[in-house]
mmCIF file of C-alpha atoms and ligand atoms in Angstrom:
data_model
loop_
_atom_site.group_PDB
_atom_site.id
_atom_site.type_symbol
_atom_site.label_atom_id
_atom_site.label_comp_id
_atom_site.label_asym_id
_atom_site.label_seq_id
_atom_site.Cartn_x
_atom_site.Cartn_y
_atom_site.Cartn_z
ATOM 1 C CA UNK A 4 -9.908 -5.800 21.751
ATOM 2 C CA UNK A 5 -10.281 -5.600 17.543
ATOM 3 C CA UNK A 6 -10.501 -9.026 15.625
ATOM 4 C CA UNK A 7 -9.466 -8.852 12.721
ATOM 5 C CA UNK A 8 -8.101 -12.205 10.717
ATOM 6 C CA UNK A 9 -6.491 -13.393 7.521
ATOM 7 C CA UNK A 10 -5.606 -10.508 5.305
ATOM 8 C CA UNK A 11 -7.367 -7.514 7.284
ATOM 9 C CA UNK A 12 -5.334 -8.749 9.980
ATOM 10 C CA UNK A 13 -2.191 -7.531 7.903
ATOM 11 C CA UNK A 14 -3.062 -3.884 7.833
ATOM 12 C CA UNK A 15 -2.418 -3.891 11.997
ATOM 13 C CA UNK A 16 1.068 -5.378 11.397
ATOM 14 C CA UNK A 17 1.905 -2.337 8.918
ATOM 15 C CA UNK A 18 0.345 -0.083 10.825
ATOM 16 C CA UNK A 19 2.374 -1.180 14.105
ATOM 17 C CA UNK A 20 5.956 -1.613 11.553
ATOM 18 C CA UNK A 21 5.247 2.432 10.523
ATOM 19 C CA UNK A 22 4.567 3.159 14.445
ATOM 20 C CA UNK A 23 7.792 1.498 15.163
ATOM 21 C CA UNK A 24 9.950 3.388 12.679
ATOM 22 C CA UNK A 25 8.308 6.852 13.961
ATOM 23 C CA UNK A 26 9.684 6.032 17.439
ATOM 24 C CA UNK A 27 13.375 5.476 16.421
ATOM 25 C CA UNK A 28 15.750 8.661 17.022
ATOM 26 C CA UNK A 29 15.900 9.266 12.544
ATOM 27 C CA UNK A 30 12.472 7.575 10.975
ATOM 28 C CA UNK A 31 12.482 6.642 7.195
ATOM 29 C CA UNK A 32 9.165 7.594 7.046
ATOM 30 C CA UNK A 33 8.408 9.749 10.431
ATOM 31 C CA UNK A 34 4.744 8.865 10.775
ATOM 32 C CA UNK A 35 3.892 9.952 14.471
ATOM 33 C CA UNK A 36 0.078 9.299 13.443
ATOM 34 C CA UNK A 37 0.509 5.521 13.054
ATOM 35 C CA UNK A 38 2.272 5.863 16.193
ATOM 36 C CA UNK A 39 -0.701 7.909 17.685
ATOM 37 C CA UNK A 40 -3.063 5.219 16.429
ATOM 38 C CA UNK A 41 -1.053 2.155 17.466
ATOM 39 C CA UNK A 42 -1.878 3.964 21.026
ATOM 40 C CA UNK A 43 -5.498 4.291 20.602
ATOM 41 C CA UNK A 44 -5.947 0.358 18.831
ATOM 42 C CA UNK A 45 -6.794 -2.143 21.539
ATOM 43 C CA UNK A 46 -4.826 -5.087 19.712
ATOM 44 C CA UNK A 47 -2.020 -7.260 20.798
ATOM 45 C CA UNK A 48 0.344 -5.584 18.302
ATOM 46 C CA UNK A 49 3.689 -7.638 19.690
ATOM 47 C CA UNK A 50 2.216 -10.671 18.381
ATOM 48 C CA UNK A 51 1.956 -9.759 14.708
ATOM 49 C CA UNK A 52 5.600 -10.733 13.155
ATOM 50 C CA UNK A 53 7.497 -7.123 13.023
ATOM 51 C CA UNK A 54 10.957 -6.549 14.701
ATOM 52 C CA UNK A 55 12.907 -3.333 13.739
ATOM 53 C CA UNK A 56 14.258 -4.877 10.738
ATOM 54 C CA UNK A 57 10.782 -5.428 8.724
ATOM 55 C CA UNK A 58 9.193 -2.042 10.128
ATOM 56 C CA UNK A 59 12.218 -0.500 8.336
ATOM 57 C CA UNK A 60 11.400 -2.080 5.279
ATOM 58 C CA UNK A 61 7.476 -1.339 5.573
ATOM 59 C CA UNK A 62 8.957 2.193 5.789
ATOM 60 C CA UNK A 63 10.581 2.497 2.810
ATOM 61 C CA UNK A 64 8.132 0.870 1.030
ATOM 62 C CA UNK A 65 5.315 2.955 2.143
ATOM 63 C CA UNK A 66 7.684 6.467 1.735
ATOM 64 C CA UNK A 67 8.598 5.000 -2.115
ATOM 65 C CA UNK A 68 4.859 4.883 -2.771
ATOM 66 C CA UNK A 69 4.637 8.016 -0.951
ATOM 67 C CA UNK A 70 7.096 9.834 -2.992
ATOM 68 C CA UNK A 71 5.775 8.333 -6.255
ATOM 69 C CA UNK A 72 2.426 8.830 -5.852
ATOM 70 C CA UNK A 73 3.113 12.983 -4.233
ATOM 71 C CA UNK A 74 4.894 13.525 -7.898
ATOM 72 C CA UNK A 75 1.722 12.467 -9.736
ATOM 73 C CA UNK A 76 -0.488 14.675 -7.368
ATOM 74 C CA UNK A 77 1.480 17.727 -8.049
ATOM 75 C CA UNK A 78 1.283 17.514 -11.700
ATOM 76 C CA UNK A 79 -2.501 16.527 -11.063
ATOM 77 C CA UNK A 80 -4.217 18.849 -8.527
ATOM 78 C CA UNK A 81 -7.265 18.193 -9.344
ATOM 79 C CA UNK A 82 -7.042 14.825 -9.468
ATOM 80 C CA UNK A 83 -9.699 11.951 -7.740
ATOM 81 C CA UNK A 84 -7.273 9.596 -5.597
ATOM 82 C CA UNK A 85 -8.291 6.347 -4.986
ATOM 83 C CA UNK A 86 -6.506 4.439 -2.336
ATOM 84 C CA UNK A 87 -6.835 0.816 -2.369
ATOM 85 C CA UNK A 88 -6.857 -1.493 0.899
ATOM 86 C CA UNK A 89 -6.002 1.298 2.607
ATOM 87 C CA UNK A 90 -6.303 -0.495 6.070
ATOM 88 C CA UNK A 91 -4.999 1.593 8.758
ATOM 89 C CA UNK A 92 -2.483 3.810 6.608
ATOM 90 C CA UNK A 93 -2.619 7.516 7.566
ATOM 91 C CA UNK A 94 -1.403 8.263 3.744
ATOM 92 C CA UNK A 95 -4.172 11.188 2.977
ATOM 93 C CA UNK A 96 -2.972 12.675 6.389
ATOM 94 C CA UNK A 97 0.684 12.501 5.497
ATOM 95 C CA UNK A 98 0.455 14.021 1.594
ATOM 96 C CA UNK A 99 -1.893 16.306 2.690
ATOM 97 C CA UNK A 100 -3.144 16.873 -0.537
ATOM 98 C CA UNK A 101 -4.996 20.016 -1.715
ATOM 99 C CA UNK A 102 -9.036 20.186 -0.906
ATOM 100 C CA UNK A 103 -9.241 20.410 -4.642
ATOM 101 C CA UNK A 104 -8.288 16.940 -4.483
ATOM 102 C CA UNK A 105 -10.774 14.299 -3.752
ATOM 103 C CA UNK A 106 -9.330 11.157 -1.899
ATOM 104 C CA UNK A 107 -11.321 7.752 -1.017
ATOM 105 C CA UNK A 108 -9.494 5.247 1.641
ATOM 106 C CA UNK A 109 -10.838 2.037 -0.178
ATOM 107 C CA UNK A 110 -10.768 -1.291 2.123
ATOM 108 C CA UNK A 111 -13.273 -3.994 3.966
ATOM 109 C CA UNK A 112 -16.270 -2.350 5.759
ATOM 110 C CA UNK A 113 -14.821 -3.240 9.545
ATOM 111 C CA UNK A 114 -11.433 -1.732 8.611
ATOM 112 C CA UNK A 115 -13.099 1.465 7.283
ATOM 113 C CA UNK A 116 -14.920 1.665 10.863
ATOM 114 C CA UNK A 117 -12.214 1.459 12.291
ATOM 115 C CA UNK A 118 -10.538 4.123 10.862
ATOM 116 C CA UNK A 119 -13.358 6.437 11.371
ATOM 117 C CA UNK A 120 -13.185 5.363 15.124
ATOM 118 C CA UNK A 121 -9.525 6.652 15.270
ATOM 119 C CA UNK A 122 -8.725 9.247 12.163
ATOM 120 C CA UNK A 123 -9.985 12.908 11.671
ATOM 121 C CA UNK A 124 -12.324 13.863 8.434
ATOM 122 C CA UNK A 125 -10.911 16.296 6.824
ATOM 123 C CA UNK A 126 -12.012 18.174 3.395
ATOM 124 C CA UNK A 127 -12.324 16.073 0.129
ATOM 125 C CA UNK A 128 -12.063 13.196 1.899
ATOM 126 C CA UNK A 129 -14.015 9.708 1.524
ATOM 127 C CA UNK A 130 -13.820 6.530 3.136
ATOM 128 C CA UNK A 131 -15.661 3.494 1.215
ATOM 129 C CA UNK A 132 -16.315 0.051 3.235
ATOM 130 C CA UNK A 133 -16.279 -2.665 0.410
ATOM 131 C CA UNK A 134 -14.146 -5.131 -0.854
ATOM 132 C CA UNK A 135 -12.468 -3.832 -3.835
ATOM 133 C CA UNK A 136 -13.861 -6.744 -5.932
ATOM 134 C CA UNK A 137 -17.156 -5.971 -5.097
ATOM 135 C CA UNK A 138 -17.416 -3.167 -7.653
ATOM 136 C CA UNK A 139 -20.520 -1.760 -6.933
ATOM 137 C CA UNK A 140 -18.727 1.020 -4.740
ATOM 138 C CA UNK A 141 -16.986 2.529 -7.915
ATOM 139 C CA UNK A 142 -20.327 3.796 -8.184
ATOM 140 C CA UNK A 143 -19.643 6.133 -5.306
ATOM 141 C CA UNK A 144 -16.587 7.482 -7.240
ATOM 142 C CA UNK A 145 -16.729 10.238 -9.298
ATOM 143 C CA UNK A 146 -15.101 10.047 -12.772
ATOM 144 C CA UNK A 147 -14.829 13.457 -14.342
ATOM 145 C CA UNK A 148 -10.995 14.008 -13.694
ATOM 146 C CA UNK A 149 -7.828 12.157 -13.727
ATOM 147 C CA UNK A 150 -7.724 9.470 -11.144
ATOM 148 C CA UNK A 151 -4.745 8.448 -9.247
ATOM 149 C CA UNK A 152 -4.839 4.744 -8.137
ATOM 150 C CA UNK A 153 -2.186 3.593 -4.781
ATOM 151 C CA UNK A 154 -2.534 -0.018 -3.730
ATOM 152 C CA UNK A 155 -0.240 -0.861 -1.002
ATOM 153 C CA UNK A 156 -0.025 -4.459 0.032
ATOM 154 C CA UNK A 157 -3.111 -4.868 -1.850
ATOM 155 C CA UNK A 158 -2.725 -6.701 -5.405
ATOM 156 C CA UNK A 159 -0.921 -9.633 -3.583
ATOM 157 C CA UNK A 160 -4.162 -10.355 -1.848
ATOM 158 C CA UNK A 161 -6.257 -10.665 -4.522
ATOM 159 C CA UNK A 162 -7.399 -13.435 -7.105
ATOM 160 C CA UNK A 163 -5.328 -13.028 -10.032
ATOM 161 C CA UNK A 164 -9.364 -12.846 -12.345
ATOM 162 C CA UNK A 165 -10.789 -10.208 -9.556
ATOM 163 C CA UNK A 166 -7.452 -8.249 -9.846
ATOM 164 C CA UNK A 167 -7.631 -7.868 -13.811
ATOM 165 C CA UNK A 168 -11.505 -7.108 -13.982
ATOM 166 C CA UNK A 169 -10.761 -4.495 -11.167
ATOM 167 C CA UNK A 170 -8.046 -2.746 -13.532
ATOM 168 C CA UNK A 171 -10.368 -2.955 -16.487
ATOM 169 C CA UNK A 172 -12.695 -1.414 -14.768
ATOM 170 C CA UNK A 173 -10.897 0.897 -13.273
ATOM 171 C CA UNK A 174 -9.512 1.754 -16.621
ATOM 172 C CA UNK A 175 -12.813 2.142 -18.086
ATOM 173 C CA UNK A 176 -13.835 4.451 -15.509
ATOM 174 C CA UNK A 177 -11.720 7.344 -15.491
ATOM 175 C CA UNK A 178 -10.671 9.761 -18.597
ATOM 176 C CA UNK A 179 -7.082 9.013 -17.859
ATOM 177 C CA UNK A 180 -5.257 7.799 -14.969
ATOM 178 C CA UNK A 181 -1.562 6.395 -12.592
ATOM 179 C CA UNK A 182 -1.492 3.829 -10.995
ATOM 180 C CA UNK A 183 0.781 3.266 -8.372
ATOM 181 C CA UNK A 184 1.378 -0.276 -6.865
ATOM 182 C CA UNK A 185 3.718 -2.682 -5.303
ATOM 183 C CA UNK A 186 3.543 -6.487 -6.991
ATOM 184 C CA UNK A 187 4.779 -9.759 -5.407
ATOM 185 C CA UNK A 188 6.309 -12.233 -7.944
ATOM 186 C CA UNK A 189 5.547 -15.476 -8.250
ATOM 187 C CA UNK A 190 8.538 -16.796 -5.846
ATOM 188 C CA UNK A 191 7.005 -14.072 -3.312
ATOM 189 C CA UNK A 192 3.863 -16.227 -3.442
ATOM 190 C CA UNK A 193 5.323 -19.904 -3.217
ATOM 191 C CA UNK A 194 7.534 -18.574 0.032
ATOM 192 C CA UNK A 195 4.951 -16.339 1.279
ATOM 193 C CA UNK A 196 5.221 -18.597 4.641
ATOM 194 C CA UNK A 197 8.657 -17.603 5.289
ATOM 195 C CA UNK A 198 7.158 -13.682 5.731
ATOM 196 C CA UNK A 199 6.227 -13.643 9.565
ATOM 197 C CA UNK A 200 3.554 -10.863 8.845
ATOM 198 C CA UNK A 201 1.433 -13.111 6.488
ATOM 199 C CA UNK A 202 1.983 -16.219 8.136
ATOM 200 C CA UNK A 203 1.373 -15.054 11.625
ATOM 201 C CA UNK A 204 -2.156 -13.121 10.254
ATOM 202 C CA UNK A 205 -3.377 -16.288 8.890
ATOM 203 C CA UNK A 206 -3.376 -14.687 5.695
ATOM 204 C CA UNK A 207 -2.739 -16.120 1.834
ATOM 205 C CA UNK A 208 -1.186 -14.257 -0.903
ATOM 206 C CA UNK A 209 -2.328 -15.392 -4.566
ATOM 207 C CA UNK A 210 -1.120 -13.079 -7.336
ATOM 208 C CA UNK A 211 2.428 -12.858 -8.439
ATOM 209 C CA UNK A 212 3.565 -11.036 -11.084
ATOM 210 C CA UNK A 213 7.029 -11.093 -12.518
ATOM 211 C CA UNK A 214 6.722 -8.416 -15.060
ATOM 212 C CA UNK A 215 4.902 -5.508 -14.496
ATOM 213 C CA UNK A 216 4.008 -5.332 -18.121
ATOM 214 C CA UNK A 217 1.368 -8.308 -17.605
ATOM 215 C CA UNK A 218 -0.947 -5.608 -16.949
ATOM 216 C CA UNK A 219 -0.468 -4.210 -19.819
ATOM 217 C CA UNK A 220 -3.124 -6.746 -21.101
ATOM 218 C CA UNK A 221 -6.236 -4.490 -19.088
ATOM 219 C CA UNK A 222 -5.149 -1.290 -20.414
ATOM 220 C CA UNK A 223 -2.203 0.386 -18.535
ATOM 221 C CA UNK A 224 0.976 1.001 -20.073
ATOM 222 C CA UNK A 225 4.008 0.525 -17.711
ATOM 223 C CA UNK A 226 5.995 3.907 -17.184
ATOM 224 C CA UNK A 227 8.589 2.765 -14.316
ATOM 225 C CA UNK A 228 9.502 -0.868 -12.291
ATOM 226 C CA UNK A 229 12.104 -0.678 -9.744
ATOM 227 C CA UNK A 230 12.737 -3.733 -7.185
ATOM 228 C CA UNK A 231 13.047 -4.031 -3.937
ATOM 229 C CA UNK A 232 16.920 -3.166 -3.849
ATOM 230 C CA UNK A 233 16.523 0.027 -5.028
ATOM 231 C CA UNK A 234 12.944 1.649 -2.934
ATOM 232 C CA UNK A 235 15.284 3.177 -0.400
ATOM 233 C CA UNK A 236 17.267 6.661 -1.466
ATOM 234 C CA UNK A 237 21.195 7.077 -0.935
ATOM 235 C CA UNK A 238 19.962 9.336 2.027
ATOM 236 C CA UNK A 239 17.453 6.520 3.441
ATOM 237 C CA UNK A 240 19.433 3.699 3.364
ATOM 238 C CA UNK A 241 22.424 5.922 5.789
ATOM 239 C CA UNK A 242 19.370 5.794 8.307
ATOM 240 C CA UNK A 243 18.353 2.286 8.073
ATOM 241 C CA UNK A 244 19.546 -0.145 11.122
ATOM 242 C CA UNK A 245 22.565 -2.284 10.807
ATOM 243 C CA UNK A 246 20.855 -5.480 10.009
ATOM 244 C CA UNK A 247 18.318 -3.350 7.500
ATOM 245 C CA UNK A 248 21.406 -2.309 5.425
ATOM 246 C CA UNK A 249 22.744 -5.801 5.688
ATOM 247 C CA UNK A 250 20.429 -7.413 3.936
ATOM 248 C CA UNK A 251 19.855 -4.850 1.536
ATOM 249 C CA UNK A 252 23.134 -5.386 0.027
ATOM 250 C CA UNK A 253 22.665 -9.293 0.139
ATOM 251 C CA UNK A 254 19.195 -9.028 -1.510
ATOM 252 C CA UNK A 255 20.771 -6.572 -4.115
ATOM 253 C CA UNK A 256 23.371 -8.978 -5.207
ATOM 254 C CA UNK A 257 20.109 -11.961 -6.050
ATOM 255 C CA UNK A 258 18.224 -10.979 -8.794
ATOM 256 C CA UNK A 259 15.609 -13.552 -7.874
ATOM 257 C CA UNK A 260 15.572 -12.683 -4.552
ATOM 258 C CA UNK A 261 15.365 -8.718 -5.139
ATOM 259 C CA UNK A 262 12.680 -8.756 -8.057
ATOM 260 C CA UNK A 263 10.414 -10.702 -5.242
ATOM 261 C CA UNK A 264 8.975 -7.470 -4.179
ATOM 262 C CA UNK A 265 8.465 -4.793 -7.112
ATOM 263 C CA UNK A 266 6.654 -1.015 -6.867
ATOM 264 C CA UNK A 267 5.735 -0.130 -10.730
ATOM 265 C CA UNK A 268 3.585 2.778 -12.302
ATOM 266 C CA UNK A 269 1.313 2.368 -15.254
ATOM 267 C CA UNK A 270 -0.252 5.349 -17.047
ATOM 268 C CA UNK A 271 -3.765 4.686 -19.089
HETATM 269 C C1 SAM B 304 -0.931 -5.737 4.018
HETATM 270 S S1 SAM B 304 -2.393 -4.822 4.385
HETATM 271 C C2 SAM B 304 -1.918 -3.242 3.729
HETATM 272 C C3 SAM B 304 -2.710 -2.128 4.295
HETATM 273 C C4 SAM B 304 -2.193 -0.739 3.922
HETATM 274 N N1 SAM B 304 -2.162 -0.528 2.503
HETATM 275 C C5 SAM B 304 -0.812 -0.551 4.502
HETATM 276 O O1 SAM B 304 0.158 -0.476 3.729
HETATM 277 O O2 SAM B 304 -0.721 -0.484 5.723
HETATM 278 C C6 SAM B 304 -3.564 -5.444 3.182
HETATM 279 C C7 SAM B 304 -4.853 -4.648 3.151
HETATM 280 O O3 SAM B 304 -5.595 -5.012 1.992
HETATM 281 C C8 SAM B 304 -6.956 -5.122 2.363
HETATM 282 N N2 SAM B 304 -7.595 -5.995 1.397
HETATM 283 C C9 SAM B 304 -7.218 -7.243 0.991
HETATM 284 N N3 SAM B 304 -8.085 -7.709 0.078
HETATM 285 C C10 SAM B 304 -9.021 -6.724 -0.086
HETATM 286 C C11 SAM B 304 -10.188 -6.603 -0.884
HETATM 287 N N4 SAM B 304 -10.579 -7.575 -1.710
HETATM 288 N N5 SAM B 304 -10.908 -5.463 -0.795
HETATM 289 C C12 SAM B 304 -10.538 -4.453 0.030
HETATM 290 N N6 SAM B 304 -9.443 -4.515 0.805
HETATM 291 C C13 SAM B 304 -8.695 -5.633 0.742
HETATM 292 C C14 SAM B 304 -6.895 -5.716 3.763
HETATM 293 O O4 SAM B 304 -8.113 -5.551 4.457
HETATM 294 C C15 SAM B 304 -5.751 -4.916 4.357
HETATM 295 O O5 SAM B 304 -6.176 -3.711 4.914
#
């Protein structure tokens, strides 16, 4: 059976929530690979905190970033995508970018071997075992094109000093650059116990943000912020389950409550 614990343990729990939403009659996000994988992971995956109601909104999350970061790409074929704390997401396979493109899965060496364990190589494509504060492995990275930068479930996780040296760096790395994220704010830290996922992983969330403009301060410049409320499209939210769509309208109407989970894209 796979061990994983604390904040690698998460990555199962969104892998199982996009399995779950690629078995129901209309998926948000359709991914019959996490679904495939799920199969093929020896791991109690019933145990981990998601019911239909939080796979849905793993779902949208993970097709906003999707669609966000697929508008970048196309403007940027020949871009280098970095994709941090990756864990078991089967993004690469579901963009299916252009070889031209050259794509690194970025998370904790036992996650990576994992992955290699249960997804294909394909062309252009890199996976890099190291923590993402550990920055030795940027040295593994090319840097002579535009670089597109997803971290999904990631920034939470980190110290709020590591996170800010990583986007300096990152920054300094690359000609020019996206950046494509999803950001807890500080309430989504102090009740981070109340989210079954984290609590039931043994994991600990550290770095809220309630402005995306804070990292404006390491060199991006904030191009677009939208809250939770407003991931899912008009033709998403028709296909979401009764509950789902319930508390989508309850969140919408509690500004405190909505703005606890934020996806926003910096340029630098
Ligand atoms: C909530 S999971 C999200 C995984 C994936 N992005 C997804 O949406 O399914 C958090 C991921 O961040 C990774 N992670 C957390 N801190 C990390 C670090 N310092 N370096 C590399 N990966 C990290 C964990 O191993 C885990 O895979």
């Amino acid at each position: 059976m796979v061990h994983f614990t604390e904040e690698k343990a998460t990555m199962l729990a969104t892998l199982y929530a996009r399995a779950l939403d690629a078995r129901r009659e209309h998926p948000l996000l359709g991914d019959t690979a996490a679904d495939e994988a799920v199969k093929r992971i020896d791991a109690d995956f019933s145990k981990m905190g998601v019911n239909s109601d939080s796979a849905a909104s793993v779902a949208i999350r993970a097709k906003a970033i999707d669609d966000r970061a697929a508008a970048w790409l196309a403007r940027h074929p020949e871009a280098i995508v970095l994709h941090l704390g990756c864990g078991m997401d089967t993004r690469v396979y579901r963009l299916d970018p252009p070889e031209t493109v050259r794509w690194f899965d970025v998370d904790y060496p036992d996650v990576v071997e994992l992955r290699r364990e249960i997804y294909p190589e394909r062309p252009g494509y890199t996976t890099i075992g190291s923590s993402v504060t550990d920055f030795a492995w940027l040295d593994q990275v090319p840097d002579d094109a535009p670089a597109l930068i997803v971290a999904e479930g990631l920034i939470m996780y980190l110290q709020p000093a590591d996170g800010a040296e990583l986007v300096r760096r990152l920054v300094g790395k690359f000609p020019s650059g996206h950046v494509v994220s999803d950001l807890f704010s500080s309430l989504g830290i102090k009740v981070q116990k109340l989210n079954p996922v984290v609590r039931r992983a043994g994991a600990t969330v550290h770095w809220g943000i309630d402005d995306p403009h804070e990292l404006e301060r390491f060199g991006l410049r904030l191009v677009s912020s939208s809250d939770a409320s407003h991931w899912a499209t008009p033709e998403t939210v028709r296909l979401l389950p009764l509950g789902s769509r319930l508390a989508l309208q309850v969140t919408a109407l509690v500004p405190a409550i909505r703005r606890m989970g934020r996806i926003a894209e910096w340029d630098f």
